[in-house]
């Protein structure tokens, strides 16, 4: 099915399959993809967020949102997205690493809302003064394991 209008474009056939399965199983996070990188040393958060903003500005997929029109999903690329990196600080806890792992598991198990929201997010998880994890999550509708 091809849907094109000034409101958006229809999904590609491979996206349609994922979208249909996700709407049939909205509480399952089976289409979450992502990665975690450890950043050792001091992190300049402002520069990090500026780099993410640059990547978002340069990549349509990171500005893509889905809307529903006539019972089907349409995708549109937002002209601009102001990046919001979520920050969590476990550095003051003796079990910081265990808390960080639990937080990442919770993120992995949380499905993305399908309509009207970005299909990715970024989190900085601080474990200590010179140890941070960058957690990047995407919905499989906009990225696969190779593109992440």
PDB file of C-alpha atoms in Angstrom:
ATOM      1  CA  UNK A   1       0.000   0.000   0.000  1.00  0.00           C
ATOM      2  CA  UNK A   2       1.388   3.377  -0.912  1.00  0.00           C
ATOM      3  CA  UNK A   3       0.368   6.406   1.102  1.00  0.00           C
ATOM      4  CA  UNK A   4       1.844   9.762   0.174  1.00  0.00           C
ATOM      5  CA  UNK A   5       0.598  13.196   1.058  1.00  0.00           C
ATOM      6  CA  UNK A   6       1.778  16.451   2.479  1.00  0.00           C
ATOM      7  CA  UNK A   7       1.264  14.745   5.830  1.00  0.00           C
ATOM      8  CA  UNK A   8       3.882  12.077   5.160  1.00  0.00           C
ATOM      9  CA  UNK A   9       4.885   9.028   3.164  1.00  0.00           C
ATOM     10  CA  UNK A  10       3.820   5.433   3.407  1.00  0.00           C
ATOM     11  CA  UNK A  11       6.054   2.869   5.054  1.00  0.00           C
ATOM     12  CA  UNK A  12       8.403   0.697   3.043  1.00  0.00           C
ATOM     13  CA  UNK A  13       7.279  -2.938   2.831  1.00  0.00           C
ATOM     14  CA  UNK A  14       9.848  -4.049   5.411  1.00  0.00           C
ATOM     15  CA  UNK A  15       8.655  -1.299   7.763  1.00  0.00           C
ATOM     16  CA  UNK A  16       5.019  -2.330   7.268  1.00  0.00           C
ATOM     17  CA  UNK A  17       5.720  -5.810   8.628  1.00  0.00           C
ATOM     18  CA  UNK A  18       7.448  -4.427  11.724  1.00  0.00           C
ATOM     19  CA  UNK A  19       4.738  -1.792  12.274  1.00  0.00           C
ATOM     20  CA  UNK A  20       1.939  -4.343  11.989  1.00  0.00           C
ATOM     21  CA  UNK A  21       3.582  -6.725  14.436  1.00  0.00           C
ATOM     22  CA  UNK A  22       4.271  -3.866  16.852  1.00  0.00           C
ATOM     23  CA  UNK A  23       0.666  -2.623  16.823  1.00  0.00           C
ATOM     24  CA  UNK A  24      -0.506  -6.204  17.423  1.00  0.00           C
ATOM     25  CA  UNK A  25       1.933  -6.457  20.359  1.00  0.00           C
ATOM     26  CA  UNK A  26       2.289  -2.882  21.670  1.00  0.00           C
ATOM     27  CA  UNK A  27       3.714  -3.877  25.058  1.00  0.00           C
ATOM     28  CA  UNK A  28       6.531  -6.010  23.666  1.00  0.00           C
ATOM     29  CA  UNK A  29       9.944  -4.381  23.245  1.00  0.00           C
ATOM     30  CA  UNK A  30      11.011  -6.947  20.645  1.00  0.00           C
ATOM     31  CA  UNK A  31      11.854  -4.225  18.099  1.00  0.00           C
ATOM     32  CA  UNK A  32      14.128  -2.237  20.389  1.00  0.00           C
ATOM     33  CA  UNK A  33      17.708  -2.184  19.191  1.00  0.00           C
ATOM     34  CA  UNK A  34      20.598  -0.418  20.778  1.00  0.00           C
ATOM     35  CA  UNK A  35      24.049  -0.336  22.118  1.00  0.00           C
ATOM     36  CA  UNK A  36      26.016   0.687  25.176  1.00  0.00           C
ATOM     37  CA  UNK A  37      29.472   2.212  25.129  1.00  0.00           C
ATOM     38  CA  UNK A  38      31.649   2.880  28.121  1.00  0.00           C
ATOM     39  CA  UNK A  39      33.290   6.284  28.204  1.00  0.00           C
ATOM     40  CA  UNK A  40      36.355   6.286  30.444  1.00  0.00           C
ATOM     41  CA  UNK A  41      37.620   9.631  31.703  1.00  0.00           C
ATOM     42  CA  UNK A  42      35.980  12.998  32.013  1.00  0.00           C
ATOM     43  CA  UNK A  43      33.130  13.649  29.611  1.00  0.00           C
ATOM     44  CA  UNK A  44      32.366  17.087  28.240  1.00  0.00           C
ATOM     45  CA  UNK A  45      28.589  16.658  28.222  1.00  0.00           C
ATOM     46  CA  UNK A  46      27.922  19.836  26.233  1.00  0.00           C
ATOM     47  CA  UNK A  47      30.250  18.708  23.428  1.00  0.00           C
ATOM     48  CA  UNK A  48      28.793  15.208  23.522  1.00  0.00           C
ATOM     49  CA  UNK A  49      25.250  16.557  23.172  1.00  0.00           C
ATOM     50  CA  UNK A  50      26.388  18.907  20.382  1.00  0.00           C
ATOM     51  CA  UNK A  51      27.809  15.899  18.511  1.00  0.00           C
ATOM     52  CA  UNK A  52      24.505  14.029  18.897  1.00  0.00           C
ATOM     53  CA  UNK A  53      22.660  17.127  17.676  1.00  0.00           C
ATOM     54  CA  UNK A  54      24.921  17.245  14.613  1.00  0.00           C
ATOM     55  CA  UNK A  55      24.191  13.576  13.847  1.00  0.00           C
ATOM     56  CA  UNK A  56      20.446  14.137  14.214  1.00  0.00           C
ATOM     57  CA  UNK A  57      20.511  17.180  11.939  1.00  0.00           C
ATOM     58  CA  UNK A  58      22.404  15.211   9.281  1.00  0.00           C
ATOM     59  CA  UNK A  59      20.262  12.027   9.390  1.00  0.00           C
ATOM     60  CA  UNK A  60      16.605  11.952   8.419  1.00  0.00           C
ATOM     61  CA  UNK A  61      15.962   8.660  10.221  1.00  0.00           C
ATOM     62  CA  UNK A  62      16.720  10.328  13.551  1.00  0.00           C
ATOM     63  CA  UNK A  63      14.051  12.954  12.821  1.00  0.00           C
ATOM     64  CA  UNK A  64      11.409  10.499  11.646  1.00  0.00           C
ATOM     65  CA  UNK A  65       8.078  10.145  13.420  1.00  0.00           C
ATOM     66  CA  UNK A  66       5.049   8.041  12.591  1.00  0.00           C
ATOM     67  CA  UNK A  67       1.475   9.270  12.417  1.00  0.00           C
ATOM     68  CA  UNK A  68      -1.700   7.338  11.745  1.00  0.00           C
ATOM     69  CA  UNK A  69      -3.784   8.240   8.696  1.00  0.00           C
ATOM     70  CA  UNK A  70      -6.813   6.240   7.584  1.00  0.00           C
ATOM     71  CA  UNK A  71      -5.759   3.289   9.736  1.00  0.00           C
ATOM     72  CA  UNK A  72      -2.213   3.013   8.414  1.00  0.00           C
ATOM     73  CA  UNK A  73       1.082   4.480   9.524  1.00  0.00           C
ATOM     74  CA  UNK A  74       2.692   7.309   7.621  1.00  0.00           C
ATOM     75  CA  UNK A  75       6.146   8.590   8.268  1.00  0.00           C
ATOM     76  CA  UNK A  76       7.337  12.147   8.190  1.00  0.00           C
ATOM     77  CA  UNK A  77      10.701  13.727   8.784  1.00  0.00           C
ATOM     78  CA  UNK A  78      10.700  16.643  11.184  1.00  0.00           C
ATOM     79  CA  UNK A  79      12.625  19.655   9.918  1.00  0.00           C
ATOM     80  CA  UNK A  80      14.386  20.032  13.278  1.00  0.00           C
ATOM     81  CA  UNK A  81      14.742  18.062  16.495  1.00  0.00           C
ATOM     82  CA  UNK A  82      16.230  19.517  19.634  1.00  0.00           C
ATOM     83  CA  UNK A  83      18.224  16.687  21.159  1.00  0.00           C
ATOM     84  CA  UNK A  84      17.536  15.684  24.722  1.00  0.00           C
ATOM     85  CA  UNK A  85      20.019  13.267  26.236  1.00  0.00           C
ATOM     86  CA  UNK A  86      18.668  11.698  29.416  1.00  0.00           C
ATOM     87  CA  UNK A  87      21.059  11.752  32.384  1.00  0.00           C
ATOM     88  CA  UNK A  88      21.113   9.282  35.264  1.00  0.00           C
ATOM     89  CA  UNK A  89      23.754   9.434  38.001  1.00  0.00           C
ATOM     90  CA  UNK A  90      24.461   6.374  40.111  1.00  0.00           C
ATOM     91  CA  UNK A  91      27.982   7.514  41.050  1.00  0.00           C
ATOM     92  CA  UNK A  92      27.093   8.132  44.696  1.00  0.00           C
ATOM     93  CA  UNK A  93      25.918   4.578  45.277  1.00  0.00           C
ATOM     94  CA  UNK A  94      28.176   1.698  46.352  1.00  0.00           C
ATOM     95  CA  UNK A  95      26.284  -0.578  43.932  1.00  0.00           C
ATOM     96  CA  UNK A  96      26.473   1.875  41.016  1.00  0.00           C
ATOM     97  CA  UNK A  97      27.248  -0.768  38.415  1.00  0.00           C
ATOM     98  CA  UNK A  98      24.380  -3.029  39.495  1.00  0.00           C
ATOM     99  CA  UNK A  99      22.002  -0.065  39.409  1.00  0.00           C
ATOM    100  CA  UNK A 100      23.291   0.943  35.978  1.00  0.00           C
ATOM    101  CA  UNK A 101      22.777  -2.581  34.617  1.00  0.00           C
ATOM    102  CA  UNK A 102      19.227  -2.624  36.015  1.00  0.00           C
ATOM    103  CA  UNK A 103      18.542   0.762  34.429  1.00  0.00           C
ATOM    104  CA  UNK A 104      19.785  -0.428  31.022  1.00  0.00           C
ATOM    105  CA  UNK A 105      17.665  -3.596  31.285  1.00  0.00           C
ATOM    106  CA  UNK A 106      14.630  -1.443  32.095  1.00  0.00           C
ATOM    107  CA  UNK A 107      15.326   0.752  29.056  1.00  0.00           C
ATOM    108  CA  UNK A 108      15.705  -2.302  26.834  1.00  0.00           C
ATOM    109  CA  UNK A 109      12.358  -3.600  28.068  1.00  0.00           C
ATOM    110  CA  UNK A 110      10.448  -0.378  27.462  1.00  0.00           C
ATOM    111  CA  UNK A 111       8.765  -0.198  24.053  1.00  0.00           C
ATOM    112  CA  UNK A 112       8.787   3.074  22.138  1.00  0.00           C
ATOM    113  CA  UNK A 113       5.484   4.858  21.538  1.00  0.00           C
ATOM    114  CA  UNK A 114       4.700   4.312  17.869  1.00  0.00           C
ATOM    115  CA  UNK A 115       3.018   7.582  16.987  1.00  0.00           C
ATOM    116  CA  UNK A 116       4.031  11.201  17.293  1.00  0.00           C
ATOM    117  CA  UNK A 117       7.356  10.629  19.024  1.00  0.00           C
ATOM    118  CA  UNK A 118      10.937   9.994  18.030  1.00  0.00           C
ATOM    119  CA  UNK A 119      11.823   6.335  17.643  1.00  0.00           C
ATOM    120  CA  UNK A 120      15.183   6.611  19.410  1.00  0.00           C
ATOM    121  CA  UNK A 121      16.711   8.015  22.564  1.00  0.00           C
ATOM    122  CA  UNK A 122      20.083   8.501  24.229  1.00  0.00           C
ATOM    123  CA  UNK A 123      21.027   8.138  27.877  1.00  0.00           C
ATOM    124  CA  UNK A 124      24.177   9.000  29.768  1.00  0.00           C
ATOM    125  CA  UNK A 125      24.529   6.800  32.832  1.00  0.00           C
ATOM    126  CA  UNK A 126      27.177   7.985  35.257  1.00  0.00           C
ATOM    127  CA  UNK A 127      28.835   5.281  37.329  1.00  0.00           C
ATOM    128  CA  UNK A 128      31.700   7.310  38.788  1.00  0.00           C
ATOM    129  CA  UNK A 129      33.674  10.529  38.401  1.00  0.00           C
ATOM    130  CA  UNK A 130      35.456   9.265  35.294  1.00  0.00           C
ATOM    131  CA  UNK A 131      33.141   6.493  34.131  1.00  0.00           C
ATOM    132  CA  UNK A 132      29.990   6.953  32.043  1.00  0.00           C
ATOM    133  CA  UNK A 133      27.908   4.715  29.842  1.00  0.00           C
ATOM    134  CA  UNK A 134      26.284   6.026  26.679  1.00  0.00           C
ATOM    135  CA  UNK A 135      23.133   4.025  25.946  1.00  0.00           C
ATOM    136  CA  UNK A 136      21.616   4.550  22.497  1.00  0.00           C
ATOM    137  CA  UNK A 137      18.236   2.921  21.744  1.00  0.00           C
ATOM    138  CA  UNK A 138      16.314   2.835  18.489  1.00  0.00           C
ATOM    139  CA  UNK A 139      13.178   1.208  17.208  1.00  0.00           C
ATOM    140  CA  UNK A 140      13.787  -1.275  14.413  1.00  0.00           C
ATOM    141  CA  UNK A 141      11.512   0.825  12.187  1.00  0.00           C
ATOM    142  CA  UNK A 142      14.352   3.355  11.768  1.00  0.00           C
ATOM    143  CA  UNK A 143      17.485   1.267  12.300  1.00  0.00           C
ATOM    144  CA  UNK A 144      18.761  -2.274  12.301  1.00  0.00           C
ATOM    145  CA  UNK A 145      21.735  -3.796  14.053  1.00  0.00           C
ATOM    146  CA  UNK A 146      24.105  -2.917  11.211  1.00  0.00           C
ATOM    147  CA  UNK A 147      23.080   0.735  11.077  1.00  0.00           C
ATOM    148  CA  UNK A 148      23.343   1.190  14.838  1.00  0.00           C
TER     149      UNK A 148
END
